[in-house]
Amino acid sequence: SYKVKLRLMEEKHAESDRRRAEAIGEQYRSEIDGLKTSCRRLERAAKDAREALNQKTLLEQKRRGEFAKQKHEVETLRCKERHLEAHIAQLESHIEKTVADYESKLLSSGNTTCSSSSEKALRKQVRELEKKLEVSSAAMKQIGKSSLLLEKENGKLRGDKNELKVKLKKLVDCAEKHQGLKR
């Protein structure tokens, strides 16, 4: 009877140990499954963050290229503008000289009139120079407008660039944080 009770107690104790071991094993399996799921989720998030970072980097490189191109265009337009300003100054000087020559011929001839052919030639030359001056002025105005537009666009690109840098830093920090959790 004592041995039977002892055997029953041992069986009961063994059954209790077996159930406890199964419960602990089930609990560990559940925790491991949860950790594996969390790990996969973090790896997916890190992969997505890396892809987003790569896309942002490509976009940033593209914007830098556009910015450099527009900066080059602005410099080219400024160079053209300086050239046109010099050309206009030359035309104005030439017009003034032609007008002065014409006036001096009129004064030197006294009250008599110049030959109509030389007068017509001078008038024609003055009209041609005035037309060239108008064309050059119009070109300078257009270059000025283009230059202003490009400078505004460059300002926008600088703002976008700074915004992308901030977002990129956040993504890098997030990716590093996920890498730290993964380890």
PDB file of C-alpha atoms in Angstrom:
ATOM      1  CA  SER A   1       0.000   0.000   0.000  1.00  0.00           C
ATOM      2  CA  TYR A   2       2.865   2.392   0.846  1.00  0.00           C
ATOM      3  CA  LYS A   3       4.623   1.321  -2.361  1.00  0.00           C
ATOM      4  CA  VAL A   4       1.428   1.716  -4.348  1.00  0.00           C
ATOM      5  CA  LYS A   5       0.916   5.219  -2.948  1.00  0.00           C
ATOM      6  CA  LEU A   6       4.543   6.036  -3.677  1.00  0.00           C
ATOM      7  CA  ARG A   7       4.218   4.726  -7.248  1.00  0.00           C
ATOM      8  CA  LEU A   8       0.975   6.680  -7.756  1.00  0.00           C
ATOM      9  CA  MET A   9       2.610   9.832  -6.387  1.00  0.00           C
ATOM     10  CA  GLU A  10       5.616   9.285  -8.664  1.00  0.00           C
ATOM     11  CA  GLU A  11       3.341   8.774 -11.660  1.00  0.00           C
ATOM     12  CA  LYS A  12       1.335  11.848 -10.688  1.00  0.00           C
ATOM     13  CA  HIS A  13       4.556  13.823 -10.228  1.00  0.00           C
ATOM     14  CA  ALA A  14       5.955  12.514 -13.537  1.00  0.00           C
ATOM     15  CA  GLU A  15       2.678  13.406 -15.289  1.00  0.00           C
ATOM     16  CA  SER A  16       2.812  16.884 -13.716  1.00  0.00           C
ATOM     17  CA  ASP A  17       6.458  17.315 -14.838  1.00  0.00           C
ATOM     18  CA  ARG A  18       5.573  16.164 -18.346  1.00  0.00           C
ATOM     19  CA  ARG A  19       2.641  18.635 -18.571  1.00  0.00           C
ATOM     20  CA  ARG A  20       4.802  21.442 -17.176  1.00  0.00           C
ATOM     21  CA  ALA A  21       7.582  20.613 -19.670  1.00  0.00           C
ATOM     22  CA  GLU A  22       5.032  20.585 -22.520  1.00  0.00           C
ATOM     23  CA  ALA A  23       3.573  23.904 -21.349  1.00  0.00           C
ATOM     24  CA  ILE A  24       7.040  25.473 -21.067  1.00  0.00           C
ATOM     25  CA  GLY A  25       8.011  24.015 -24.468  1.00  0.00           C
ATOM     26  CA  GLU A  26       4.804  25.373 -26.014  1.00  0.00           C
ATOM     27  CA  GLN A  27       5.442  28.757 -24.396  1.00  0.00           C
ATOM     28  CA  TYR A  28       9.032  28.819 -25.760  1.00  0.00           C
ATOM     29  CA  ARG A  29       7.845  27.756 -29.231  1.00  0.00           C
ATOM     30  CA  SER A  30       5.244  30.508 -29.149  1.00  0.00           C
ATOM     31  CA  GLU A  31       7.856  33.082 -28.075  1.00  0.00           C
ATOM     32  CA  ILE A  32      10.308  31.845 -30.727  1.00  0.00           C
ATOM     33  CA  ASP A  33       7.585  32.041 -33.408  1.00  0.00           C
ATOM     34  CA  GLY A  34       6.769  35.572 -32.251  1.00  0.00           C
ATOM     35  CA  LEU A  35      10.447  36.541 -32.346  1.00  0.00           C
ATOM     36  CA  LYS A  36      10.860  34.997 -35.822  1.00  0.00           C
ATOM     37  CA  THR A  37       7.804  36.924 -37.052  1.00  0.00           C
ATOM     38  CA  SER A  38       9.140  40.127 -35.498  1.00  0.00           C
ATOM     39  CA  CYS A  39      12.564  39.486 -37.021  1.00  0.00           C
ATOM     40  CA  ARG A  40      11.073  38.919 -40.494  1.00  0.00           C
ATOM     41  CA  ARG A  41       8.997  42.082 -40.123  1.00  0.00           C
ATOM     42  CA  LEU A  42      12.091  44.073 -39.093  1.00  0.00           C
ATOM     43  CA  GLU A  43      14.126  42.594 -41.947  1.00  0.00           C
ATOM     44  CA  ARG A  44      11.345  43.565 -44.384  1.00  0.00           C
ATOM     45  CA  ALA A  45      11.253  47.060 -42.907  1.00  0.00           C
ATOM     46  CA  ALA A  46      15.047  47.354 -43.158  1.00  0.00           C
ATOM     47  CA  LYS A  47      14.947  46.111 -46.759  1.00  0.00           C
ATOM     48  CA  ASP A  48      12.186  48.601 -47.587  1.00  0.00           C
ATOM     49  CA  ALA A  49      14.176  51.367 -45.870  1.00  0.00           C
ATOM     50  CA  ARG A  50      17.293  50.423 -47.879  1.00  0.00           C
ATOM     51  CA  GLU A  51      15.294  50.457 -51.119  1.00  0.00           C
ATOM     52  CA  ALA A  52      13.739  53.798 -50.228  1.00  0.00           C
ATOM     53  CA  LEU A  53      17.186  55.119 -49.348  1.00  0.00           C
ATOM     54  CA  ASN A  54      18.555  53.914 -52.690  1.00  0.00           C
ATOM     55  CA  GLN A  55      15.654  55.568 -54.512  1.00  0.00           C
ATOM     56  CA  LYS A  56      16.171  58.807 -52.598  1.00  0.00           C
ATOM     57  CA  THR A  57      19.894  58.660 -53.390  1.00  0.00           C
ATOM     58  CA  LEU A  58      19.170  58.200 -57.102  1.00  0.00           C
ATOM     59  CA  LEU A  59      16.656  61.029 -57.000  1.00  0.00           C
ATOM     60  CA  GLU A  60      19.179  63.241 -55.193  1.00  0.00           C
ATOM     61  CA  GLN A  61      21.833  62.459 -57.818  1.00  0.00           C
ATOM     62  CA  LYS A  62      19.356  63.255 -60.586  1.00  0.00           C
ATOM     63  CA  ARG A  63      18.433  66.558 -58.935  1.00  0.00           C
ATOM     64  CA  ARG A  64      22.097  67.422 -58.480  1.00  0.00           C
ATOM     65  CA  GLY A  65      22.606  66.807 -62.192  1.00  0.00           C
ATOM     66  CA  GLU A  66      19.633  69.012 -63.044  1.00  0.00           C
ATOM     67  CA  PHE A  67      20.896  71.672 -60.656  1.00  0.00           C
ATOM     68  CA  ALA A  68      24.362  71.610 -62.227  1.00  0.00           C
ATOM     69  CA  LYS A  69      22.835  71.787 -65.699  1.00  0.00           C
ATOM     70  CA  GLN A  70      20.654  74.752 -64.768  1.00  0.00           C
ATOM     71  CA  LYS A  71      23.563  76.467 -63.050  1.00  0.00           C
ATOM     72  CA  HIS A  72      25.576  76.040 -66.254  1.00  0.00           C
ATOM     73  CA  GLU A  73      22.648  77.456 -68.279  1.00  0.00           C
ATOM     74  CA  VAL A  74      22.462  80.477 -65.956  1.00  0.00           C
ATOM     75  CA  GLU A  75      26.187  81.103 -66.387  1.00  0.00           C
ATOM     76  CA  THR A  76      25.835  80.762 -70.170  1.00  0.00           C
ATOM     77  CA  LEU A  77      22.922  83.213 -70.174  1.00  0.00           C
ATOM     78  CA  ARG A  78      24.889  85.667 -68.039  1.00  0.00           C
ATOM     79  CA  CYS A  79      27.807  85.425 -70.457  1.00  0.00           C
ATOM     80  CA  LYS A  80      25.456  86.056 -73.395  1.00  0.00           C
ATOM     81  CA  GLU A  81      23.903  88.933 -71.501  1.00  0.00           C
ATOM     82  CA  ARG A  82      27.327  90.542 -70.961  1.00  0.00           C
ATOM     83  CA  HIS A  83      28.162  90.023 -74.629  1.00  0.00           C
ATOM     84  CA  LEU A  84      24.877  91.609 -75.721  1.00  0.00           C
ATOM     85  CA  GLU A  85      25.391  94.531 -73.355  1.00  0.00           C
ATOM     86  CA  ALA A  86      28.793  95.144 -74.916  1.00  0.00           C
ATOM     87  CA  HIS A  87      27.285  94.811 -78.398  1.00  0.00           C
ATOM     88  CA  ILE A  88      24.492  97.265 -77.530  1.00  0.00           C
ATOM     89  CA  ALA A  89      27.022  99.715 -76.156  1.00  0.00           C
ATOM     90  CA  GLN A  90      28.953  99.457 -79.435  1.00  0.00           C
ATOM     91  CA  LEU A  91      25.765  99.980 -81.453  1.00  0.00           C
ATOM     92  CA  GLU A  92      24.785 102.987 -79.344  1.00  0.00           C
ATOM     93  CA  SER A  93      28.268 104.428 -79.772  1.00  0.00           C
ATOM     94  CA  HIS A  94      28.106 103.830 -83.511  1.00  0.00           C
ATOM     95  CA  ILE A  95      24.638 105.440 -83.715  1.00  0.00           C
ATOM     96  CA  GLU A  96      25.864 108.467 -81.778  1.00  0.00           C
ATOM     97  CA  LYS A  97      28.876 108.744 -84.060  1.00  0.00           C
ATOM     98  CA  THR A  98      26.746 108.420 -87.193  1.00  0.00           C
ATOM     99  CA  VAL A  99      24.280 111.019 -85.926  1.00  0.00           C
ATOM    100  CA  ALA A 100      27.147 113.332 -84.956  1.00  0.00           C
ATOM    101  CA  ASP A 101      28.718 112.886 -88.406  1.00  0.00           C
ATOM    102  CA  TYR A 102      25.388 113.585 -90.059  1.00  0.00           C
ATOM    103  CA  GLU A 103      24.818 116.679 -87.913  1.00  0.00           C
ATOM    104  CA  SER A 104      28.328 117.942 -88.583  1.00  0.00           C
ATOM    105  CA  LYS A 105      27.817 117.491 -92.326  1.00  0.00           C
ATOM    106  CA  LEU A 106      24.584 119.394 -92.093  1.00  0.00           C
ATOM    107  CA  LEU A 107      26.274 122.192 -90.171  1.00  0.00           C
ATOM    108  CA  SER A 108      29.319 122.286 -92.436  1.00  0.00           C
ATOM    109  CA  SER A 109      27.203 122.554 -95.523  1.00  0.00           C
ATOM    110  CA  GLY A 110      25.646 125.623 -93.971  1.00  0.00           C
ATOM    111  CA  ASN A 111      22.148 126.321 -95.077  1.00  0.00           C
ATOM    112  CA  THR A 112      22.612 124.379 -98.271  1.00  0.00           C
ATOM    113  CA  THR A 113      21.300 120.882 -98.327  1.00  0.00           C
ATOM    114  CA  CYS A 114      23.480 117.798 -98.702  1.00  0.00           C
ATOM    115  CA  SER A 115      23.159 115.612-101.670  1.00  0.00           C
ATOM    116  CA  SER A 116      20.084 113.517-101.262  1.00  0.00           C
ATOM    117  CA  SER A 117      21.942 110.248-101.914  1.00  0.00           C
ATOM    118  CA  SER A 118      24.419 110.709 -99.028  1.00  0.00           C
ATOM    119  CA  GLU A 119      21.603 111.845 -96.765  1.00  0.00           C
ATOM    120  CA  LYS A 120      19.543 108.783 -97.691  1.00  0.00           C
ATOM    121  CA  ALA A 121      22.540 106.515 -97.070  1.00  0.00           C
ATOM    122  CA  LEU A 122      23.094 108.037 -93.644  1.00  0.00           C
ATOM    123  CA  ARG A 123      19.408 107.730 -92.772  1.00  0.00           C
ATOM    124  CA  LYS A 124      19.393 104.124 -93.928  1.00  0.00           C
ATOM    125  CA  GLN A 125      22.484 103.402 -91.828  1.00  0.00           C
ATOM    126  CA  VAL A 126      20.847 105.021 -88.775  1.00  0.00           C
ATOM    127  CA  ARG A 127      17.642 102.981 -89.290  1.00  0.00           C
ATOM    128  CA  GLU A 128      19.653  99.755 -89.606  1.00  0.00           C
ATOM    129  CA  LEU A 129      21.575 100.519 -86.429  1.00  0.00           C
ATOM    130  CA  GLU A 130      18.339 101.334 -84.587  1.00  0.00           C
ATOM    131  CA  LYS A 131      16.832  98.027 -85.730  1.00  0.00           C
ATOM    132  CA  LYS A 132      19.915  96.147 -84.533  1.00  0.00           C
ATOM    133  CA  LEU A 133      19.656  97.942 -81.210  1.00  0.00           C
ATOM    134  CA  GLU A 134      15.978  96.962 -80.862  1.00  0.00           C
ATOM    135  CA  VAL A 135      16.734  93.313 -81.653  1.00  0.00           C
ATOM    136  CA  SER A 136      19.617  93.282 -79.173  1.00  0.00           C
ATOM    137  CA  SER A 137      17.450  94.900 -76.495  1.00  0.00           C
ATOM    138  CA  ALA A 138      14.709  92.333 -77.014  1.00  0.00           C
ATOM    139  CA  ALA A 139      17.254  89.515 -76.780  1.00  0.00           C
ATOM    140  CA  MET A 140      18.634  90.973 -73.543  1.00  0.00           C
ATOM    141  CA  LYS A 141      15.150  91.187 -72.043  1.00  0.00           C
ATOM    142  CA  GLN A 142      14.488  87.550 -72.942  1.00  0.00           C
ATOM    143  CA  ILE A 143      17.814  86.461 -71.459  1.00  0.00           C
ATOM    144  CA  GLY A 144      17.031  88.416 -68.302  1.00  0.00           C
ATOM    145  CA  LYS A 145      13.645  86.671 -67.974  1.00  0.00           C
ATOM    146  CA  SER A 146      15.206  83.248 -68.572  1.00  0.00           C
ATOM    147  CA  SER A 147      17.918  83.997 -66.045  1.00  0.00           C
ATOM    148  CA  LEU A 148      15.352  84.962 -63.396  1.00  0.00           C
ATOM    149  CA  LEU A 149      13.293  81.824 -64.040  1.00  0.00           C
ATOM    150  CA  LEU A 150      16.366  79.613 -63.781  1.00  0.00           C
ATOM    151  CA  GLU A 151      17.442  81.288 -60.549  1.00  0.00           C
ATOM    152  CA  LYS A 152      13.963  80.710 -59.052  1.00  0.00           C
ATOM    153  CA  GLU A 153      14.071  77.052 -60.126  1.00  0.00           C
ATOM    154  CA  ASN A 154      17.545  76.701 -58.622  1.00  0.00           C
ATOM    155  CA  GLY A 155      16.204  78.086 -55.341  1.00  0.00           C
ATOM    156  CA  LYS A 156      13.406  75.504 -55.387  1.00  0.00           C
ATOM    157  CA  LEU A 157      15.903  72.737 -56.135  1.00  0.00           C
ATOM    158  CA  ARG A 158      18.085  73.842 -53.218  1.00  0.00           C
ATOM    159  CA  GLY A 159      15.047  73.649 -50.911  1.00  0.00           C
ATOM    160  CA  ASP A 160      14.135  70.202 -52.262  1.00  0.00           C
ATOM    161  CA  LYS A 161      17.737  69.106 -51.827  1.00  0.00           C
ATOM    162  CA  ASN A 162      17.780  70.178 -48.179  1.00  0.00           C
ATOM    163  CA  GLU A 163      14.441  68.465 -47.565  1.00  0.00           C
ATOM    164  CA  LEU A 164      15.758  65.270 -49.160  1.00  0.00           C
ATOM    165  CA  LYS A 165      18.875  65.415 -47.001  1.00  0.00           C
ATOM    166  CA  VAL A 166      16.712  65.548 -43.869  1.00  0.00           C
ATOM    167  CA  LYS A 167      14.546  62.652 -45.070  1.00  0.00           C
ATOM    168  CA  LEU A 168      17.638  60.689 -46.061  1.00  0.00           C
ATOM    169  CA  LYS A 169      19.154  61.196 -42.608  1.00  0.00           C
ATOM    170  CA  LYS A 170      15.912  59.958 -41.024  1.00  0.00           C
ATOM    171  CA  LEU A 171      15.901  56.892 -43.262  1.00  0.00           C
ATOM    172  CA  VAL A 172      19.540  56.123 -42.469  1.00  0.00           C
ATOM    173  CA  ASP A 173      18.860  56.512 -38.748  1.00  0.00           C
ATOM    174  CA  CYS A 174      15.822  54.243 -39.039  1.00  0.00           C
ATOM    175  CA  ALA A 175      17.800  51.629 -41.010  1.00  0.00           C
ATOM    176  CA  GLU A 176      20.638  51.743 -38.470  1.00  0.00           C
ATOM    177  CA  LYS A 177      18.131  51.394 -35.658  1.00  0.00           C
ATOM    178  CA  HIS A 178      16.580  48.356 -37.350  1.00  0.00           C
ATOM    179  CA  GLN A 179      20.044  46.878 -37.900  1.00  0.00           C
ATOM    180  CA  GLY A 180      20.795  47.404 -34.192  1.00  0.00           C
ATOM    181  CA  LEU A 181      17.528  45.610 -33.239  1.00  0.00           C
ATOM    182  CA  LYS A 182      18.307  42.778 -35.626  1.00  0.00           C
ATOM    183  CA  ARG A 183      21.600  42.035 -33.919  1.00  0.00           C
TER     184      ARG A 183
END
